[in-house]
Amino acid sequence: MSTASLPPVAPEVLAEAVEALTARLRKKLDAAVAECAGKATEGADGTVEVRFGEDTLVTLAPGPSGAVTEAGQAVCTCLLAPRCLHRTAVLGAAPLADAEALPGVEAEAAEAAADAPGQGDARAAEPVPAPTGASGSGLDATSSSGPGRGPGSLSRSGPGPHPAPGPGPVEDVVAVSLTPAQTRAGAALWRAASDALAAGVTAGGTVVQAELLRAAHTARLAGLPRAEAAALRVVRGLRNARERGREQRLSDLTAAFRELLAGAFALASGAAGPGAVGGARRAYEKGGSLRVLGLCREPVLSATGYGGVTTHLLGPEGAFHTVSDVRPGGIGRAKGAGTASVALGGAVLDHAGLARGGLLIAGATVSADGRLGAGRGVRATPVRGVDWSEEPVAALFARPVREAVAAALAAGAEADGGTGSELLGCDVEVLGATEDHVVARVLDGGPLVRLRVAHPHPELPHTANLRRIGGYPGLTLRVLGRPDPDRAATLRPLAVAPVPGASHTLRLPEEWLGRADLGYDRLQGDHFPRPEAGAPAPVPVPGGPDPLADAPLWRVRRLLETGVAGGRRAVAEAARGADRAALAVPLRRAGLTGAAELAEGLAAEADRRPRDSFGRLVDASSDGYARAWLASAVHLEAAERALVLASWS
């Protein structure tokens, strides 16, 4: 038999299998999961088999979706089955199934929407991920009882018990009406996420993950797909971190924990904002007649094997819109989709033509984040595109850069998935290349900015194009990109064009219509102005001040990430004695008293060791620790976002 990969498993199937194990078998589960690596083989009738010894065989029979969605699709031949270690270990070693692969009301709604005229994108049912940060979570990062304090009741610091999440006032939030089932699901998510945070990556094995999966399934049944997606992201992050996966960064897992805890807290309190509930798929509303103009194409490549393209468009009154074509296929799909046909209202354009052209759409459907749908009632007619030097596109590059950055960052915080569709346009002069980025200055007295690769995959031309641009100091460019919310004055360029009226600028082919998509077009030497005789060779240049890197907030970030990696005990050890003073003193000297107080409160809560009436140590509840960690994380995110915005001045 040839080797095979394990099929995806529905979260609730794994959670039920772990719950059925005895306490003795749960202690052996992580070791048994590790033993499953490389043991899967192809069985009869499309099944996958994993053998343990000579007499024990676990068989997975995935359903039509390709995933194991029912307990009966996983069987074991041992005497303890189905409550056995072998079957549960195989389920724990398998990847988690995506939401769209699972049966239920979401799939039925997607089919109905695909067949209904003018409702959504008929090509795929797309689950809506949770937003980055605390947006829509019911938490106000700036509300406080003192300078620099954290969000509302979460800002309490110091040792001592904290009340469990429950109904309570939340400032500046328009609450939505939650059902009792949704509130209970939020409370279950909070408990599971708190325990997972207290355990950290080192102790966040299959048993801890199963509790999160059970809470995620409860959220799904309660109609909370956004909360479910946030929990699944944390579980996948824990798995990747424990397996030392290259694609997993500790900062990403820290952000995933922050999003999950913030959303669960809002749901459990009964004061969630409108964005905390979410929808099973992207909701589209009728937009009537719409004229959109192409701006650029952007490759899309996800860690879960999806690839494709997003074409950015400009609509009436400067509104940004997108048309996406993302399907399973990875990097090959991302590269080929750049010239794929646009499935929108019978339009005969491909994405390359749309990025340099435009559409007149009748019966348009538009989602909240600007994505255009392709329902039956949508009709699209190609129209002539405009050069970036013509209105209304030219207005993008005439807008003050700080104002444009503030709008783009706000769109990114509020949009689904944390990545807004609002882009930033500016004219820059290249100063040179240094390290892994290009340093440029915004024309007309603007700030120094760092141009970093938008998509670093080696098979995409982003890196080569940016490296070539950095080799021409003094070059003036018109750049359209996405500001990086996590780095000071950093722009991820998606497309470039010549600056109107400039002499030392790009010389692009006529068929490119005055712009180059950095993810698909490859810049060549003849696209650049010839260097003047006797011009010095390009040399590395300094990158200018970085208020985010210079601020001592990195100490708070390191403490939070230490908690994610090593759990509650690691935070307590990292902030004891002299280390606690080394944490808080630099923050107070820099005027970051709120961050210092919250960090000290987190350290104190992590080190709290309660005793029973006989003086014996007992396990501390993870609720207070999770509150302290979340308060510090939300405050840190708000402070860093403010520094990033200030760096564009």
XYZ file of C-alpha atoms in Angstrom:
649
model
C 0.000 0.000 0.000
C 1.185 3.520 -0.771
C 1.397 6.210 1.860
C -1.447 8.690 2.144
C -2.277 11.848 4.053
C -4.954 11.874 6.707
C -8.265 13.452 5.658
C -9.545 16.553 7.482
C -11.640 15.936 10.575
C -14.574 18.001 11.815
C -13.720 19.703 15.129
C -16.680 18.212 16.981
C -15.681 14.655 16.022
C -12.252 15.088 17.594
C -13.699 16.840 20.647
C -16.153 13.997 21.302
C -13.425 11.389 20.924
C -11.166 13.141 23.451
C -14.017 13.576 25.913
C -14.746 9.850 25.791
C -11.224 8.925 26.916
C -10.409 8.116 30.518
C -8.063 10.397 32.447
C -5.298 7.795 32.182
C -5.563 7.632 28.395
C -5.672 11.414 28.049
C -2.218 11.623 29.588
C -0.905 9.386 26.803
C -2.726 11.116 23.963
C -0.057 13.570 22.780
C 2.559 10.822 22.555
C 0.127 8.637 20.601
C -0.638 11.492 18.208
C 3.079 11.909 17.501
C 3.351 8.186 16.699
C 0.809 8.550 13.884
C 3.198 10.560 11.704
C 3.861 8.813 8.399
C 1.746 5.748 9.207
C -1.277 6.530 7.038
C -1.830 4.275 4.029
C -4.466 4.066 1.340
C -7.199 1.557 2.085
C -10.032 0.156 0.054
C -12.853 2.353 -1.298
C -11.039 5.629 -0.667
C -10.437 5.008 3.027
C -7.254 5.833 4.932
C -5.779 3.357 7.396
C -3.341 3.683 10.287
C -1.979 0.498 11.863
C -0.887 0.150 15.503
C 0.968 -3.112 15.925
C -0.254 -6.307 14.277
C -3.822 -6.448 15.562
C -5.013 -2.826 15.711
C -6.149 -0.896 12.662
C -7.830 2.518 12.561
C -9.813 3.274 9.398
C -11.036 6.706 8.339
C -13.792 6.812 5.708
C -14.322 10.465 4.741
C -17.685 11.560 3.397
C -18.504 13.231 0.062
C -16.863 16.474 1.207
C -13.561 14.655 1.722
C -13.687 15.224 5.493
C -14.558 12.996 8.444
C -17.730 14.656 9.693
C -19.352 11.837 11.699
C -18.070 9.656 14.514
C -18.981 6.493 12.581
C -16.531 7.396 9.822
C -13.606 6.640 12.163
C -13.407 3.042 13.454
C -10.808 0.994 15.288
C -10.457 -2.784 15.614
C -9.280 -2.795 19.250
C -11.502 -3.966 22.095
C -11.871 -0.516 23.656
C -13.203 1.100 20.479
C -14.665 3.610 19.974
C -13.432 4.971 23.322
C -9.855 4.010 22.576
C -6.532 5.799 22.377
C -5.748 4.637 18.831
C -8.837 6.111 17.191
C -8.549 9.398 19.101
C -4.843 9.720 18.287
C -5.478 9.346 14.556
C -8.253 11.938 14.707
C -5.923 14.257 16.621
C -3.159 13.838 14.040
C -5.469 14.715 11.144
C -5.878 18.317 9.990
C -8.974 20.246 10.999
C -11.680 20.556 8.365
C -12.474 24.021 7.018
C -15.905 25.434 7.796
C -17.034 25.221 4.164
C -16.353 21.472 4.142
C -18.768 20.813 6.989
C -22.475 20.105 6.515
C -25.029 22.339 8.132
C -27.043 25.464 7.727
C -24.041 27.392 6.390
C -23.718 25.130 3.365
C -27.461 25.257 2.687
C -27.421 29.053 2.887
C -24.476 29.173 0.504
C -26.280 27.052 -2.089
C -29.398 29.173 -1.831
C -27.411 32.374 -2.172
C -25.552 31.054 -5.204
C -28.842 30.343 -7.002
C -30.590 33.552 -5.987
C -30.295 36.533 -8.324
C -28.161 39.380 -7.072
C -27.136 37.643 -3.859
C -23.443 37.180 -3.361
C -20.764 35.451 -5.316
C -22.040 32.394 -7.147
C -18.614 30.821 -7.441
C -17.988 29.936 -3.813
C -19.381 30.156 -0.328
C -16.818 32.162 1.555
C -16.670 32.058 5.343
C -16.026 35.394 6.998
C -12.991 35.423 9.320
C -12.723 37.446 12.476
C -11.180 40.901 12.411
C -7.710 41.698 13.620
C -7.667 43.509 16.947
C -10.555 44.255 19.207
C -12.749 45.897 16.597
C -16.309 44.781 16.909
C -15.521 42.805 20.005
C -17.294 45.101 22.428
C -14.008 46.231 23.979
C -12.905 49.860 23.890
C -9.116 49.997 23.938
C -9.151 53.661 24.920
C -11.852 53.702 27.589
C -10.287 53.768 31.004
C -10.537 54.710 34.606
C -7.200 56.474 34.418
C -4.492 57.486 31.965
C -3.391 54.658 29.742
C -5.628 52.067 31.348
C -7.017 49.102 29.505
C -10.523 48.319 28.283
C -13.162 48.930 30.914
C -13.403 46.240 33.576
C -10.523 44.370 31.932
C -8.104 47.053 33.051
C -8.096 45.872 36.642
C -4.600 44.797 37.593
C -2.935 43.246 40.571
C -3.510 39.991 42.403
C -6.824 38.837 43.654
C -9.840 37.080 42.204
C -11.816 38.549 39.334
C -15.476 37.916 38.632
C -16.371 35.637 35.785
C -17.452 37.211 32.512
C -21.044 38.268 32.733
C -23.465 41.003 31.741
C -22.048 44.444 32.395
C -21.723 47.910 30.876
C -19.343 48.434 27.991
C -18.670 52.010 26.952
C -19.116 53.411 23.446
C -20.490 50.161 22.028
C -23.824 49.660 20.311
C -24.792 46.229 21.594
C -26.733 43.692 19.601
C -29.376 41.405 21.020
C -27.861 38.003 21.816
C -29.817 34.848 22.513
C -29.201 32.950 25.754
C -27.537 30.198 23.700
C -25.109 32.703 22.183
C -24.241 34.125 25.588
C -23.625 30.616 26.953
C -21.508 29.787 23.897
C -19.447 32.935 24.485
C -18.903 31.989 28.129
C -17.806 28.472 27.086
C -15.379 29.959 24.579
C -13.996 32.277 27.249
C -13.376 29.394 29.673
C -11.732 27.208 27.034
C -9.601 30.057 25.666
C -8.556 31.108 29.178
C -7.416 27.583 30.002
C -5.558 27.309 26.684
C -3.807 30.631 27.303
C -2.798 29.581 30.818
C -1.391 26.324 29.408
C 0.512 27.953 26.531
C 2.052 26.150 23.601
C 4.144 23.873 25.799
C 1.106 22.394 27.579
C -1.500 23.089 24.898
C -1.732 19.525 23.649
C -4.608 17.637 22.100
C -6.732 17.638 25.262
C -6.544 21.432 25.606
C -7.208 21.830 21.890
C -10.220 19.531 22.101
C -11.828 21.774 24.722
C -11.416 24.721 22.362
C -12.883 22.681 19.514
C -15.895 21.723 21.594
C -16.481 25.373 22.476
C -16.045 26.308 18.803
C -18.688 23.770 17.800
C -21.038 25.158 20.440
C -20.498 28.623 18.970
C -21.285 27.291 15.509
C -24.546 25.745 16.684
C -25.437 29.045 18.383
C -24.988 30.951 15.137
C -21.605 32.519 15.943
C -19.404 31.656 12.941
C -16.954 34.459 13.653
C -16.260 33.162 17.147
C -15.930 29.631 15.776
C -13.396 30.799 13.182
C -11.371 32.611 15.856
C -11.205 29.458 17.990
C -10.154 27.308 15.040
C -7.364 29.760 14.217
C -6.016 29.415 17.752
C -6.133 25.617 17.574
C -4.336 25.578 14.230
C -1.782 28.014 15.619
C -1.168 25.805 18.656
C -0.692 22.795 16.415
C 1.742 24.558 14.125
C 3.705 25.968 17.050
C 3.981 22.560 18.728
C 5.080 21.037 15.444
C 7.504 23.959 14.950
C 5.897 24.799 11.637
C 7.771 27.384 9.599
C 4.600 29.203 8.634
C 3.643 29.859 12.272
C 4.919 32.975 14.021
C 4.473 33.482 17.740
C 3.209 37.013 17.089
C 0.436 35.594 14.886
C -0.646 33.156 17.590
C -0.581 35.985 20.145
C -2.863 38.047 17.913
C -5.164 35.037 17.449
C -5.484 34.617 21.220
C -6.225 38.326 21.602
C -8.989 38.183 18.989
C -10.541 35.057 20.465
C -10.500 36.305 24.056
C -11.816 39.746 23.105
C -14.693 38.288 21.104
C -15.531 35.673 23.737
C -15.511 38.285 26.507
C -17.920 40.486 24.561
C -20.263 37.582 23.836
C -20.191 36.293 27.407
C -20.915 39.768 28.761
C -24.026 40.052 26.588
C -22.825 43.438 25.292
C -21.276 42.400 21.986
C -21.053 44.856 19.114
C -22.578 44.115 15.696
C -19.317 42.680 14.358
C -18.938 40.069 17.116
C -21.604 37.735 15.685
C -20.579 37.711 12.026
C -22.135 35.677 9.279
C -21.541 32.288 7.739
C -20.724 33.913 4.437
C -20.047 37.352 3.123
C -23.283 39.351 3.010
C -24.018 41.299 -0.175
C -26.401 44.196 -0.632
C -27.827 45.658 -3.808
C -25.699 48.476 -5.154
C -27.684 49.437 -8.268
C -25.667 50.708 -11.232
C -21.968 51.063 -10.601
C -18.995 52.233 -12.669
C -15.637 50.944 -11.433
C -12.127 51.557 -12.757
C -9.231 49.120 -12.452
C -6.275 49.953 -10.218
C -4.102 46.828 -9.947
C -3.979 43.076 -9.374
C -2.755 41.389 -6.212
C -1.822 37.688 -5.877
C -3.573 35.831 -3.056
C -1.819 32.934 -1.351
C -3.066 31.418 1.919
C -1.394 29.028 4.338
C -4.292 26.577 3.882
C -3.520 25.920 0.200
C -5.760 28.484 -1.474
C -4.492 30.712 -4.247
C -5.852 33.257 -6.679
C -6.035 36.950 -7.445
C -7.773 40.054 -6.175
C -8.276 42.961 -8.563
C -8.632 46.330 -6.852
C -11.093 48.801 -8.343
C -12.089 52.397 -7.723
C -15.786 53.240 -7.565
C -17.845 56.401 -7.227
C -16.754 58.953 -4.615
C -13.384 57.227 -4.185
C -14.808 53.982 -2.759
C -12.584 50.906 -3.108
C -13.963 47.664 -4.517
C -12.491 44.249 -5.262
C -13.175 41.282 -7.509
C -11.577 38.063 -6.269
C -10.961 34.631 -7.718
C -9.557 32.409 -4.946
C -9.732 28.624 -5.019
C -7.672 25.634 -3.848
C -4.404 25.435 -5.745
C -1.624 27.255 -3.901
C 1.100 29.183 -5.693
C 0.275 27.732 -9.107
C -3.272 28.986 -8.830
C -2.088 32.411 -7.648
C 0.242 32.796 -10.628
C -2.274 31.638 -13.225
C -5.273 33.531 -11.886
C -3.748 36.847 -12.902
C -4.931 36.231 -16.466
C -8.064 34.223 -15.653
C -11.463 35.402 -16.850
C -13.485 37.634 -14.577
C -16.630 35.782 -13.486
C -18.785 38.862 -13.056
C -22.027 39.458 -14.921
C -20.893 37.972 -18.234
C -17.939 40.341 -18.589
C -15.446 39.283 -21.262
C -12.411 40.731 -19.493
C -9.703 38.807 -17.698
C -8.162 40.112 -14.488
C -5.218 41.635 -16.351
C -7.603 43.590 -18.567
C -9.839 44.602 -15.674
C -6.873 45.958 -13.685
C -6.171 48.366 -16.547
C -9.752 48.853 -17.686
C -13.136 49.202 -16.041
C -16.694 47.913 -15.836
C -20.162 49.405 -15.960
C -22.229 47.120 -13.719
C -26.024 46.918 -13.640
C -27.685 45.286 -10.636
C -24.422 45.299 -8.686
C -24.155 43.536 -5.343
C -21.564 44.793 -2.875
C -20.376 43.416 0.457
C -19.523 45.565 3.459
C -15.802 45.421 2.649
C -16.342 46.430 -0.997
C -16.234 43.049 -2.696
C -18.415 42.796 -5.803
C -20.746 39.807 -6.070
C -21.632 37.802 -9.169
C -25.283 36.846 -8.757
C -27.635 36.071 -11.619
C -29.013 39.584 -11.810
C -25.588 41.199 -12.264
C -24.676 42.466 -15.750
C -21.280 43.996 -16.538
C -20.040 45.832 -19.623
C -16.333 46.670 -20.144
C -15.448 50.375 -20.328
C -12.210 52.217 -20.987
C -9.840 52.505 -18.057
C -7.979 55.631 -17.055
C -4.341 56.408 -16.420
C -3.300 57.069 -12.837
C -2.651 60.669 -13.836
C -6.333 61.140 -14.794
C -9.272 61.774 -12.519
C -10.763 60.225 -10.487
C -7.715 57.999 -9.866
C -5.321 60.953 -9.610
C -7.186 62.117 -6.502
C -5.809 59.081 -4.633
C -2.284 60.443 -4.956
C -3.211 64.043 -4.124
C -4.618 63.152 -0.711
C -2.423 64.059 2.310
C -0.502 60.933 3.214
C -1.296 60.962 6.956
C -5.005 61.331 6.246
C -4.862 58.464 3.742
C -2.942 56.234 6.169
C -5.458 56.884 8.961
C -8.323 55.914 6.651
C -6.521 52.796 5.405
C -5.633 51.590 8.912
C -9.190 52.185 10.095
C -10.526 50.182 7.142
C -8.116 47.369 7.938
C -9.205 47.237 11.584
C -12.907 47.189 10.734
C -12.831 44.883 7.699
C -13.377 41.141 7.855
C -10.140 39.350 8.367
C -8.322 42.408 9.492
C -7.146 43.439 6.011
C -9.084 46.318 4.592
C -9.490 46.942 0.867
C -8.604 50.626 1.198
C -5.219 51.340 -0.350
C -2.750 54.206 -0.073
C -1.403 56.133 -3.035
C 1.587 58.479 -2.909
C 4.476 59.808 -4.990
C 7.923 58.952 -3.626
C 11.591 59.410 -4.406
C 13.757 56.330 -3.944
C 16.750 56.928 -1.661
C 18.217 53.438 -1.842
C 18.048 49.902 -0.533
C 18.955 48.784 2.974
C 18.595 45.347 4.526
C 15.279 43.885 3.337
C 13.497 47.044 2.229
C 13.769 50.165 0.096
C 13.907 53.602 1.723
C 11.974 56.376 -0.027
C 10.721 59.844 0.787
C 7.206 61.025 0.033
C 7.458 63.975 -2.334
C 6.592 67.535 -1.317
C 8.098 67.267 2.149
C 6.553 63.991 3.208
C 7.988 61.445 5.658
C 10.562 58.748 5.047
C 8.847 55.444 4.292
C 10.020 51.873 4.008
C 8.867 49.898 0.990
C 8.649 46.220 1.884
C 7.669 43.221 -0.209
C 3.907 42.648 -0.216
C 4.167 38.920 -0.984
C 7.606 37.358 -0.392
C 7.001 34.011 -2.111
C 10.035 33.364 -4.365
C 7.879 32.423 -7.348
C 6.136 35.799 -7.316
C 7.987 38.799 -8.812
C 7.419 41.149 -5.854
C 10.892 40.663 -4.376
C 12.759 40.948 -7.677
C 10.820 44.049 -8.667
C 11.430 45.822 -5.370
C 15.117 44.897 -5.432
C 15.442 46.405 -8.902
C 13.631 49.591 -7.817
C 16.039 49.951 -4.883
C 18.963 49.992 -7.285
C 17.931 53.358 -8.767
C 18.434 56.115 -6.153
C 16.707 59.314 -7.174
C 13.983 57.472 -9.084
C 10.527 58.990 -8.612
C 7.578 56.623 -8.436
C 3.824 56.754 -8.083
C 3.100 53.909 -5.639
C -0.163 52.209 -4.743
C -0.007 49.851 -1.797
C -1.198 48.852 1.635
C 0.269 50.473 4.760
C 1.619 47.919 7.226
C -0.297 48.300 10.527
C 2.501 46.621 12.500
C 5.514 48.624 11.292
C 6.368 52.298 11.450
C 5.958 54.210 8.143
C 5.961 51.018 6.071
C 4.164 50.549 2.773
C 3.622 47.239 0.975
C 3.501 48.320 -2.703
C 1.174 46.451 -5.047
C 1.692 48.530 -8.196
C 3.848 51.409 -9.432
C 3.613 53.986 -12.208
C 5.591 56.972 -13.549
C 5.182 60.300 -11.799
C 3.494 62.719 -14.236
C 5.908 65.386 -15.490
C 8.989 63.841 -13.837
C 12.076 63.140 -15.908
C 13.787 60.541 -13.727
C 10.894 58.082 -13.528
C 9.678 54.782 -15.015
C 9.288 54.180 -18.751
C 6.680 51.451 -19.057
C 5.435 49.721 -22.241
C 2.294 51.122 -23.864
C 0.443 47.835 -23.412
C 0.824 48.198 -19.632
C -1.251 51.389 -19.812
C 1.013 53.356 -17.517
C 1.306 51.010 -14.517
C 3.031 47.813 -13.409
C 1.456 45.204 -11.128
C 4.404 44.145 -8.955
C 2.887 40.718 -8.314
C 2.552 39.829 -12.018
C 4.565 42.212 -14.239
C 8.357 41.993 -14.174
C 10.282 45.243 -14.377
C 13.280 45.153 -16.716
C 16.274 47.412 -17.136
C 14.797 49.306 -20.067
C 11.814 50.289 -17.899
C 14.097 52.533 -15.839
C 15.850 55.785 -16.820
C 19.438 55.386 -17.896
C 21.921 56.386 -15.180
C 23.770 59.588 -15.757
C 27.443 59.397 -16.657
C 29.660 59.397 -13.596
C 26.775 58.767 -11.184
C 27.920 57.031 -7.969
C 26.986 53.425 -7.360
C 23.988 52.869 -5.079
C 24.889 52.490 -1.411
C 22.818 51.418 1.596
C 21.012 54.278 3.299
C 19.717 54.663 6.857
C 16.043 54.070 7.384
C 15.261 57.064 9.578
C 13.639 57.061 13.030
C 11.363 54.232 14.067
C 9.165 55.284 17.013
C 7.684 51.815 17.307
C 11.071 50.095 17.592
C 12.468 52.814 19.877
C 9.571 52.628 22.350
C 9.962 50.143 25.239
C 6.619 48.568 24.341
C 8.585 45.607 23.036
C 8.940 44.539 26.675
C 5.171 44.187 26.981
C 5.010 42.360 23.677
C 7.698 39.941 24.798
C 5.853 39.306 28.070
C 2.611 38.562 26.217
C 4.353 36.251 23.759
C 6.146 34.532 26.630
C 2.736 33.744 28.085
C 1.519 32.313 24.783
C 4.619 30.160 24.394
C 5.139 28.957 27.966
C 1.826 29.644 29.651
C 1.063 31.261 32.965
C 4.103 29.857 34.751
C 6.459 31.341 32.152
C 4.993 34.820 32.707
C 5.377 34.453 36.467
C 9.013 33.376 36.126
C 9.824 36.118 33.601
C 8.539 38.927 35.838
C 9.756 37.983 39.306
C 12.011 40.099 41.487
C 14.387 42.355 39.603
C 12.886 41.318 36.278
C 9.583 42.961 37.221
C 11.326 46.277 37.879
C 13.205 45.962 34.593
C 9.848 45.547 32.901
C 7.986 48.500 34.402
C 10.672 51.152 34.986
C 11.543 51.762 31.287
C 7.856 51.986 30.455
C 7.216 54.628 33.117
C 10.293 56.598 32.072
C 8.883 56.734 28.554
C 5.533 57.986 29.865
C 3.773 54.676 29.197
C 2.319 54.379 32.691
C -0.800 52.560 31.538
C 1.267 49.856 29.829
C 3.455 49.561 32.945
C 0.480 49.130 35.292
C -1.177 46.550 33.071
C 2.068 44.600 32.669
C 2.631 44.606 36.424
C -0.945 43.458 36.957
C -0.423 40.620 34.496
C 2.771 39.533 36.243
C 1.116 39.655 39.655
C -1.899 37.674 38.478
C 0.330 35.069 36.817
C 2.253 34.623 40.087
C -0.840 34.432 42.301
C -0.850 31.147 44.234
C -4.077 30.744 46.236
C -4.364 28.361 49.155
C -7.288 26.486 50.619
C -8.522 26.740 54.212
C -5.773 24.326 55.302
C -2.998 26.384 53.727
C -2.437 24.013 50.843
C -1.682 25.382 47.385
C -4.514 24.996 44.894
C -4.645 25.642 41.177
C -5.447 29.266 40.451
C -8.373 30.017 38.179
C -7.315 31.030 34.693
C -10.122 33.603 34.456
C -8.342 36.475 36.201
C -5.090 35.729 34.376
C -6.864 35.786 31.014
C -8.491 39.126 31.866
C -5.149 40.645 32.827
C -3.452 39.253 29.703
C -6.231 40.524 27.429
C -6.226 43.995 28.991
C -2.493 44.313 28.399
C -2.772 42.914 24.853
C -5.567 45.288 23.811
C -3.745 48.264 25.324
C -0.538 47.270 23.512
C -2.327 46.998 20.180
C -3.862 50.468 20.583
C -0.543 52.021 21.626
C 1.355 50.466 18.739
C -1.312 51.546 16.266
C -1.009 55.135 17.530
C 2.777 55.060 17.112
C 2.463 53.655 13.594
C 0.097 56.448 12.618
C 2.404 59.073 14.152
C 5.344 57.744 12.121
C 3.617 58.885 8.922
C 3.703 62.551 9.981
